[in-house]
Coordinates of N, CA and C in Angstrom, one line a residue:
M137 N 92.0 30.3 64.4 CA 90.9 29.5 65.0 C 91.6 28.2 65.5
T138 N 91.3 27.9 66.9 CA 92.0 26.6 67.5 C 90.9 25.9 68.2
C139 N 91.3 24.6 68.4 CA 90.3 23.6 68.9 C 90.5 23.6 70.4
N140 N 89.4 23.4 71.1 CA 89.5 23.2 72.5 C 89.4 21.6 72.9
L141 N 89.4 21.2 74.1 CA 89.5 19.9 74.4 C 88.1 19.1 74.2
L142 N 87.1 20.0 74.1 CA 85.8 19.4 73.9 C 85.3 19.4 72.4
G143 N 86.3 19.7 71.5 CA 86.0 19.6 70.1 C 85.6 20.9 69.5
G144 N 85.3 22.0 70.3 CA 84.8 23.1 69.8 C 85.9 24.1 69.3
F145 N 85.4 25.1 68.7 CA 86.4 26.0 68.1 C 86.3 27.5 68.6
V146 N 87.4 28.1 69.2 CA 87.4 29.5 69.7 C 88.5 30.2 69.1
W147 N 88.2 31.4 68.9 CA 89.1 32.2 68.3 C 89.7 33.1 69.5
L148 N 91.0 33.0 69.5 CA 91.8 33.6 70.6 C 92.6 34.8 70.1
S149 N 92.7 35.9 70.9 CA 93.5 36.9 70.5 C 94.4 37.4 71.6
P150 N 95.6 36.9 71.8 CA 96.5 37.2 72.8 C 96.8 38.8 73.0
K151 N 96.6 39.4 71.8 CA 97.0 40.8 71.6 C 95.9 41.6 72.6
L152 N 94.7 41.1 72.7 CA 93.7 41.7 73.6 C 94.1 41.7 74.9
G153 N 94.6 40.6 75.4 CA 95.2 40.4 76.7 C 96.3 41.3 77.0
I154 N 97.3 41.6 76.0 CA 98.4 42.4 76.1 C 98.0 43.8 76.2
Q155 N 96.9 44.3 75.4 CA 96.4 45.6 75.4 C 95.8 45.8 76.8
E156 N 95.1 44.8 77.4 CA 94.5 45.1 78.7 C 95.5 45.2 79.7
R157 N 96.6 44.5 79.6 CA 97.9 44.5 80.6 C 98.4 45.9 80.6
D158 N 98.5 46.4 79.1 CA 99.2 47.7 79.2 C 98.3 48.8 79.6
R159 N 97.0 48.7 79.5 CA 96.1 49.6 79.9 C 96.1 49.6 81.4
H160 N 96.2 48.6 82.2 CA 96.3 48.5 83.6 C 97.6 49.1 84.1
A161 N 98.5 48.7 83.4 CA 100.0 49.4 83.8 C 99.9 50.8 83.7
E162 N 99.2 51.4 82.7 CA 99.1 52.8 82.6 C 98.4 53.4 83.6
N163 N 97.3 52.7 84.1 CA 96.4 53.2 85.0 C 97.2 53.3 86.4
I164 N 97.9 52.2 86.7 CA 98.8 52.1 87.8 C 99.9 53.2 87.9
S165 N 100.4 53.5 86.8 CA 101.4 54.6 86.6 C 100.7 56.0 87.0
Q166 N 99.5 56.1 86.5 CA 98.7 57.4 86.7 C 98.4 57.5 88.1
L167 N 98.0 56.4 88.8 CA 97.6 56.3 90.2 C 98.8 56.7 91.1
E168 N 99.9 56.1 90.7 CA 101.1 56.4 91.3 C 101.6 57.9 91.3
H169 N 101.3 58.4 90.0 CA 101.5 59.9 90.0 C 100.7 60.7 90.8
E170 N 99.3 60.3 91.0 CA 98.4 61.0 91.8 C 98.7 60.9 93.3
V171 N 99.3 59.6 93.7 CA 99.7 59.4 95.0 C 100.9 60.2 95.5
A172 N 101.9 60.5 94.5 CA 102.9 61.3 94.8 C 102.5 62.8 94.9
E173 N 101.5 63.3 94.0 CA 101.0 64.7 94.1 C 100.3 64.8 95.5
S174 N 99.5 63.9 95.8 CA 98.7 64.0 97.1 C 99.7 64.0 98.2
A175 N 100.7 63.2 98.3 CA 101.8 63.2 99.4 C 102.4 64.6 99.4
D176 N 102.7 65.0 98.3 CA 103.3 66.4 98.3 C 102.5 67.4 98.8
R177 N 101.2 67.4 98.4 CA 100.1 68.4 99.0 C 100.0 68.2 100.5
L178 N 100.2 67.0 101.0 CA 99.9 66.7 102.4 C 101.1 67.2 103.0
K179 N 102.4 67.1 102.6 CA 103.5 67.6 103.1 C 103.5 69.2 103.3
Q180 N 103.1 69.8 102.3 CA 103.0 71.2 102.2 C 102.0 71.7 103.3
A181 N 100.9 70.9 103.5 CA 99.9 71.4 104.3 C 100.5 71.2 105.9
L182 N 101.2 70.2 105.9 CA 101.7 70.0 107.4 C 102.7 71.1 107.7
E183 N 103.5 71.5 106.7 CA 104.5 72.5 106.8 C 103.8 73.7 107.3
A184 N 102.6 74.1 106.6 CA 102.0 75.2 106.7 C 101.3 75.2 108.1
N185 N 100.8 74.1 108.6 CA 100.2 74.0 109.7 C 101.3 74.1 110.9
S186 N 102.5 73.7 110.8 CA 103.6 73.8 111.8 C 103.8 75.3 111.8
E187 N 104.0 76.1 110.7 CA 104.3 77.4 110.7 C 103.1 78.2 111.4
L188 N 101.8 77.8 111.2 CA 100.7 78.5 111.9 C 100.8 78.2 113.5
S189 N 101.0 77.0 113.8 CA 101.3 76.8 115.3 C 102.4 77.6 115.9
E190 N 103.5 77.8 115.2 CA 104.5 78.6 115.8 C 104.2 80.0 115.8
K191 N 103.4 80.6 114.8 CA 102.7 81.9 114.9 C 101.9 82.1 116.2
I192 N 100.9 81.1 116.3 CA 100.1 81.1 117.6 C 100.9 81.2 118.9
A193 N 101.9 80.4 119.0 CA 102.9 80.4 120.1 C 103.5 81.6 120.4
R194 N 103.9 82.5 119.2 CA 104.4 83.7 119.4 C 103.5 84.8 119.8
E195 N 102.2 84.5 119.3 CA 101.1 85.5 119.6 C 100.8 85.3 121.1
V196 N 101.0 84.1 121.5 CA 100.5 83.9 123.1 C 101.6 84.4 123.8
V197 N 103.0 84.4 123.5 CA 104.0 85.0 124.4 C 103.9 86.6 124.3
E198 N 103.5 87.2 123.1 CA 103.3 88.5 123.1 C 102.1 89.0 123.9
R199 N 101.0 88.2 123.8 CA 100.0 88.5 124.8 C 100.3 88.6 126.2
E200 N 101.1 87.6 126.8 CA 101.6 87.5 128.1 C 102.4 88.8 128.4
L201 N 103.2 89.0 127.4 CA 104.0 90.3 127.6 C 103.2 91.5 127.7
A202 N 102.2 91.6 126.8 CA 101.4 92.8 127.0 C 100.5 92.8 128.3
Q203 N 100.2 91.7 128.8 CA 99.6 91.6 130.1 C 100.5 92.0 131.0
H204 N 101.6 91.8 131.2 CA 102.7 92.3 132.1 C 102.9 93.7 132.0
D205 N 103.0 94.2 130.9 CA 103.0 95.6 130.7 C 101.9 96.4 131.3
A206 N 100.8 95.8 131.0 CA 99.4 96.4 131.5 C 99.4 96.6 133.0
A207 N 100.1 95.5 133.7 CA 100.0 95.6 135.1 C 101.0 96.8 135.7
E208 N 102.1 97.1 134.9 CA 103.1 98.1 135.4 C 102.6 99.4 134.8
A209 N 101.8 99.6 133.8 CA 101.3 100.8 133.3 C 99.8 100.9 133.4
G210 N 99.2 101.1 134.4 CA 97.8 101.2 134.8 C 97.2 102.3 133.9
C211 N 97.9 103.4 133.7 CA 97.4 104.6 132.9 C 97.1 104.1 131.4
Q212 N 97.7 103.1 131.0 CA 97.4 102.6 129.7 C 96.4 101.5 129.6
L213 N 95.5 101.3 130.8 CA 94.7 100.1 130.8 C 93.7 100.1 129.6
G214 N 93.1 101.2 129.4 CA 92.1 101.1 128.3 C 92.7 100.8 127.0
D215 N 93.9 101.2 126.6 CA 94.4 100.9 125.4 C 94.9 99.4 125.4
L216 N 95.3 98.9 126.6 CA 95.7 97.5 126.6 C 94.5 96.6 126.4
K217 N 93.4 97.1 127.1 CA 92.1 96.2 127.0 C 91.7 96.1 125.5
A218 N 92.0 97.2 124.8 CA 91.6 97.2 123.3 C 92.4 96.2 122.7
E219 N 93.8 96.2 123.0 CA 94.7 95.3 122.4 C 94.6 94.0 122.7
M220 N 94.1 93.7 123.9 CA 93.8 92.4 124.3 C 92.7 91.9 123.6
A221 N 91.6 92.6 123.4 CA 90.6 92.3 122.6 C 90.8 91.9 121.0
R222 N 91.9 92.8 120.7 CA 92.3 92.5 119.2 C 93.0 91.1 119.2
L223 N 93.9 90.9 120.2 CA 94.7 89.6 120.3 C 93.6 88.6 120.4
V224 N 92.6 88.6 121.2 CA 91.7 87.5 121.4 C 91.0 87.2 120.0
A225 N 90.5 88.2 119.3 CA 89.9 88.1 118.0 C 90.9 87.5 117.1
E226 N 92.1 87.9 117.1 CA 93.2 87.4 116.2 C 93.5 85.9 116.6
N227 N 93.5 85.7 117.9 CA 93.7 84.1 118.3 C 92.5 83.4 117.8
A228 N 91.3 83.9 117.9 CA 90.1 83.2 117.5 C 90.3 82.8 115.9
N229 N 90.6 83.9 115.1 CA 90.9 83.7 113.7 C 92.0 82.6 113.5
L230 N 93.0 82.7 114.2 CA 94.1 81.7 114.1 C 93.7 80.3 114.4
K231 N 93.0 80.3 115.5 CA 92.3 79.0 115.9 C 91.4 78.3 114.8
K232 N 90.6 79.3 114.3 CA 89.7 78.9 113.1 C 90.5 78.5 111.8
M233 N 91.7 79.1 111.7 CA 92.6 78.6 110.4 C 93.2 77.4 110.8
V234 N 93.6 77.1 112.1 CA 94.0 75.8 112.5 C 93.0 74.7 112.4
E235 N 91.9 74.9 112.6 CA 90.7 74.0 112.4 C 90.6 73.7 110.9
E236 N 90.6 74.7 110.1 CA 90.4 74.5 108.6 C 91.6 73.7 108.0
R237 N 92.8 74.1 108.6 CA 93.9 73.3 108.2 C 93.8 71.9 108.5
D238 N 93.3 71.7 109.7 CA 93.2 70.2 110.1 C 92.1 69.4 109.2
E239 N 91.0 70.2 108.9 CA 90.1 69.5 108.1 C 90.7 69.3 106.7
K240 N 91.5 70.1 106.1 CA 92.2 70.0 104.9 C 93.1 68.8 105.0
L241 N 93.8 68.7 106.0 CA 94.7 67.7 106.2 C 94.0 66.3 106.2
S242 N 93.0 66.3 107.0 CA 92.0 65.1 107.0 C 91.5 64.7 105.6
S243 N 91.2 65.8 104.9 CA 90.5 65.4 103.6 C 91.8 64.9 102.8
S244 N 93.0 65.6 102.8 CA 94.1 65.1 102.0 C 94.4 63.5 102.3
A245 N 94.4 63.3 103.7 CA 94.6 61.9 104.0 C 93.6 60.9 103.6
D246 N 92.4 61.3 103.5 CA 91.3 60.4 102.9 C 91.6 60.3 101.5
E247 N 91.9 61.3 100.7 CA 92.1 61.3 99.3 C 93.4 60.3 99.1
L248 N 94.3 60.5 99.9 CA 95.5 59.6 99.6 C 95.3 58.2 99.9
A249 N 94.3 57.9 100.9 CA 94.1 56.5 101.2 C 93.1 56.0 100.1
T250 N 92.2 56.7 99.5 CA 91.4 56.3 98.4 C 92.2 56.0 97.2
I251 N 93.1 57.0 96.9 CA 94.1 56.8 95.6 C 94.9 55.3 96.0
Q252 N 95.4 55.2 97.1 CA 96.2 54.1 97.4 C 95.3 52.8 97.2
A253 N 94.1 52.8 97.8 CA 93.3 51.6 97.6 C 93.0 51.4 96.2
A254 N 92.7 52.5 95.4 CA 92.4 52.3 93.9 C 93.7 51.7 93.2
K255 N 95.0 52.1 93.6 CA 96.2 51.7 93.2 C 96.3 50.1 93.4
E256 N 96.0 49.7 94.7 CA 96.1 48.3 95.1 C 95.2 47.4 94.3
E257 N 94.0 48.0 94.1 CA 92.9 47.2 93.4 C 93.4 47.1 91.9
A258 N 93.9 48.1 91.3 CA 94.4 48.0 89.8 C 95.5 46.9 89.8
E259 N 96.4 46.9 90.8 CA 97.6 46.0 90.7 C 97.1 44.6 90.9
A260 N 96.0 44.4 91.7 CA 95.4 43.1 92.0 C 94.7 42.6 90.7
E261 N 94.1 43.6 89.9 CA 93.3 43.3 88.8 C 94.4 42.9 87.7
L262 N 95.5 43.7 87.7 CA 96.6 43.3 86.6 C 97.2 41.9 86.9
L263 N 97.2 41.6 88.1 CA 97.9 40.2 88.6 C 96.9 39.2 88.0
R264 N 95.6 39.5 88.3 CA 94.5 38.4 87.7 C 94.6 38.3 86.2
N265 N 94.8 39.4 85.5 CA 94.9 39.4 84.2 C 96.0 38.7 83.7
F266 N 97.2 38.9 84.4 CA 98.3 38.1 83.9 C 98.1 36.7 84.1
E267 N 97.5 36.2 85.1 CA 97.3 34.7 85.4 C 96.2 34.2 84.3
E268 N 95.3 35.1 83.9 CA 94.3 34.7 82.9 C 95.0 34.5 81.6
I269 N 95.8 35.6 81.3 CA 96.6 35.4 79.9 C 97.5 34.2 79.9
E270 N 98.2 34.0 81.0 CA 99.0 32.7 81.1 C 98.2 31.6 80.7
E271 N 97.1 31.4 81.4 CA 96.3 30.2 81.4 C 95.8 30.1 80.0
L272 N 95.5 31.4 79.3 CA 95.1 31.3 77.9 C 96.1 30.9 76.9
L273 N 97.3 31.3 77.2 CA 98.3 30.9 76.4 C 98.6 29.3 76.5
K274 N 98.5 28.8 77.7 CA 98.7 27.4 77.8 C 97.6 26.7 77.2
Q275 N 96.4 27.2 77.3 CA 95.4 26.2 76.6 C 95.5 26.5 75.0
S276 N 95.9 27.7 74.6 CA 96.0 27.8 73.1 C 97.2 26.8 72.6
F277 N 98.2 26.7 73.4 CA 99.4 25.9 73.1 C 98.9 24.4 73.1
L278 N 98.0 23.9 74.0 CA 97.6 22.7 74.1 C 96.7 22.5 72.9
R279 N 95.9 23.3 72.5 CA 94.9 23.1 71.3 C 95.8 23.0 70.1
A280 N 97.0 23.8 69.9 CA 97.6 23.7 68.8 C 98.4 22.3 68.7
V281 N 98.7 21.8 69.9 CA 99.4 20.4 70.0 C 98.4 19.4 69.5
C282 N 97.2 19.6 70.1 CA 95.9 18.7 69.8 C 95.6 18.6 68.3
Q283 N 95.7 19.8 67.6 CA 95.4 19.8 66.2 C 96.6 19.1 65.5
A284 N 97.8 19.5 65.8 CA 99.0 18.7 65.2 C 99.0 17.3 65.4
H285 N 98.5 16.8 66.5 CA 98.4 15.3 66.7 C 97.4 14.8 65.8
V286 N 96.2 15.4 65.6 CA 95.2 14.9 64.8 C 95.6 15.0 63.3
L287 N 96.2 16.1 62.9 CA 96.6 16.3 61.4 C 97.8 15.5 60.9
Y288 N 98.8 15.3 61.9 CA 99.9 14.6 61.6 C 100.2 13.3 62.2
G289 N 99.4 12.9 63.1 CA 99.6 11.7 63.8 C 100.6 11.9 64.9
G290 N 101.0 10.6 65.5 CA 102.1 10.8 66.5 C 101.7 10.4 67.9
P291 N 102.4 10.5 68.8 CA 102.1 10.2 70.2 C 100.9 11.0 70.7
S292 N 100.3 10.6 72.0 CA 99.3 11.3 72.5 C 99.6 12.8 72.7
A293 N 98.8 13.6 72.4 CA 98.9 15.2 72.6 C 98.8 15.7 74.0
F294 N 98.4 14.7 74.8 CA 98.1 15.2 76.4 C 99.3 14.9 77.1
G295 N 99.5 15.7 78.0 CA 100.6 15.7 79.0 C 100.9 17.1 79.7
D296 N 102.0 17.1 80.4 CA 102.3 18.4 81.0 C 103.2 19.3 80.2
F297 N 102.7 20.5 79.8 CA 103.4 21.3 78.9 C 103.8 22.6 79.9
D298 N 104.9 23.1 79.6 CA 105.5 24.3 80.4 C 106.0 25.3 79.5
L299 N 105.3 26.6 79.4 CA 105.6 27.6 78.5 C 107.1 28.2 78.7
D300 N 107.5 27.9 80.0 CA 109.0 28.3 80.3 C 110.1 27.4 79.6
H301 N 109.7 26.3 79.0 CA 110.6 25.4 78.4 C 110.4 25.4 76.8
E302 N 111.6 25.0 76.1 CA 111.4 24.8 74.7 C 112.4 23.8 74.3
V303 N 112.1 23.2 72.9 CA 113.0 22.2 72.4 C 114.2 22.8 71.7
Y304 N 115.4 22.5 72.1 CA 116.6 22.9 71.4 C 117.5 21.7 71.3
Q305 N 118.0 21.5 70.0 CA 118.7 20.3 69.7 C 118.2 19.1 70.2
D306 N 116.9 18.8 69.9 CA 116.2 17.7 70.4 C 116.1 17.4 71.9
R307 N 116.4 18.5 72.6 CA 116.3 18.4 74.1 C 115.3 19.4 74.6
L308 N 114.6 19.1 75.7 CA 113.7 19.9 76.4 C 114.4 20.7 77.5
M309 N 114.4 22.0 77.4 CA 115.2 22.7 78.4 C 114.6 24.1 78.8
L310 N 115.0 24.9 79.7 CA 114.4 26.2 80.0 C 114.7 26.9 78.8
S311 N 113.8 28.0 78.4 CA 114.0 28.8 77.5 C 115.2 29.7 77.7
A312 N 115.4 30.1 78.8 CA 116.6 30.8 79.0 C 118.0 30.2 78.7
E313 N 118.0 28.9 79.1 CA 119.1 28.2 78.8 C 119.4 27.8 77.3
A314 N 118.2 27.6 76.5 CA 118.3 27.4 75.1 C 118.7 28.7 74.5
S315 N 118.3 30.0 75.0 CA 118.7 31.2 74.3 C 120.3 31.3 74.5
A316 N 120.7 30.9 75.7 CA 122.2 31.2 75.9 C 123.0 30.2 75.1
L317 N 122.5 29.0 75.0 CA 123.2 28.0 74.0 C 123.3 28.6 72.6
A318 N 122.0 29.0 72.2 CA 121.9 29.5 70.7 C 123.0 30.8 70.6
A319 N 123.0 31.6 71.6 CA 123.9 32.8 71.5 C 125.4 32.4 71.4
Q320 N 125.6 31.4 72.1 CA 127.1 30.7 72.2 C 127.4 30.2 70.8
E321 N 126.3 29.5 70.2 CA 126.8 28.9 68.8 C 126.9 30.0 67.8
V322 N 126.2 31.2 67.9 CA 126.3 32.4 66.9 C 127.7 33.0 67.1
E323 N 128.2 33.2 68.5 CA 129.3 33.8 68.8 C 130.5 32.8 68.2
S324 N 130.5 31.5 68.2 CA 131.3 30.5 67.9 C 131.4 30.6 66.5
T325 N 130.3 30.7 65.7 CA 130.1 30.6 64.2 C 130.9 32.0 63.7
E326 N 130.5 33.1 64.3 CA 131.1 34.4 64.0 C 132.7 34.4 64.2
A327 N 133.1 33.8 65.2 CA 134.5 33.8 65.5 C 135.2 32.8 64.5
G328 N 134.6 31.7 64.1 CA 135.2 30.9 63.1 C 135.3 31.6 61.8
E329 N 134.2 32.3 61.4 CA 134.3 33.0 60.1 C 135.2 33.9 60.1
G330 N 135.5 34.7 61.2 CA 136.6 35.8 61.4 C 137.9 35.3 61.1
E331 N 138.2 34.1 61.8 CA 139.4 33.5 61.6 C 139.8 33.0 60.1
C332 N 138.6 32.5 59.5 CA 138.8 32.1 58.1 C 139.1 33.2 57.3
L333 N 138.4 34.4 57.5 CA 138.6 35.6 56.7 C 140.0 36.0 56.9
E334 N 140.6 36.1 58.1 CA 142.0 36.5 58.4 C 142.9 35.6 57.5
G335 N 142.7 34.3 57.6 CA 143.4 33.5 57.1 C 143.6 33.7 55.5
N336 N 142.4 33.9 54.9 CA 142.3 34.3 53.4 C 143.1 35.5 53.1
Q337 N 143.0 36.4 54.0 CA 143.7 37.7 53.8 C 145.1 37.5 53.8
G338 N 145.8 36.8 54.8 CA 147.2 36.5 54.9 C 147.7 35.7 53.8

């Protein structure tokens, strides 16, 4: 339980904020996976559409050749007309297939856009949660300092506090700098102990 600036008491649970962040991160990962799958399906549909267009082009060339042969072989005109009718029907079917492919491509593009929008919304919500958690931590820290001031006395507990800084050897510095100095001290201590141990063995 911590105090706020108005004297009330609020129970804060940073773990809930972290769980919420993890949940949103997992949602983003799932959305990214769905985007990748949709993009793959869209690529496959585009490839299929390209193959279908090539097939139509080949059919058109074949039909033109058939027309040329019909002009040279009038005795086979009846058979040629039947073949032309078949080609026209097949071309109609191919055109219908192209239209269906286009509809599927459009649907896939819409689905991809929807998933992308959901991903961007989840990322924005995650960013908002990060900001709220950071503000919550700052407020919690200030309340703890306020309580320490009331319980133990000392200078005013109000001022500018920065979660990126900490006190190391009675100095306020960046947390990264303090960690580096602490690591150097540990290395220095271990090196000194090693030299001492070697001296005793000698």
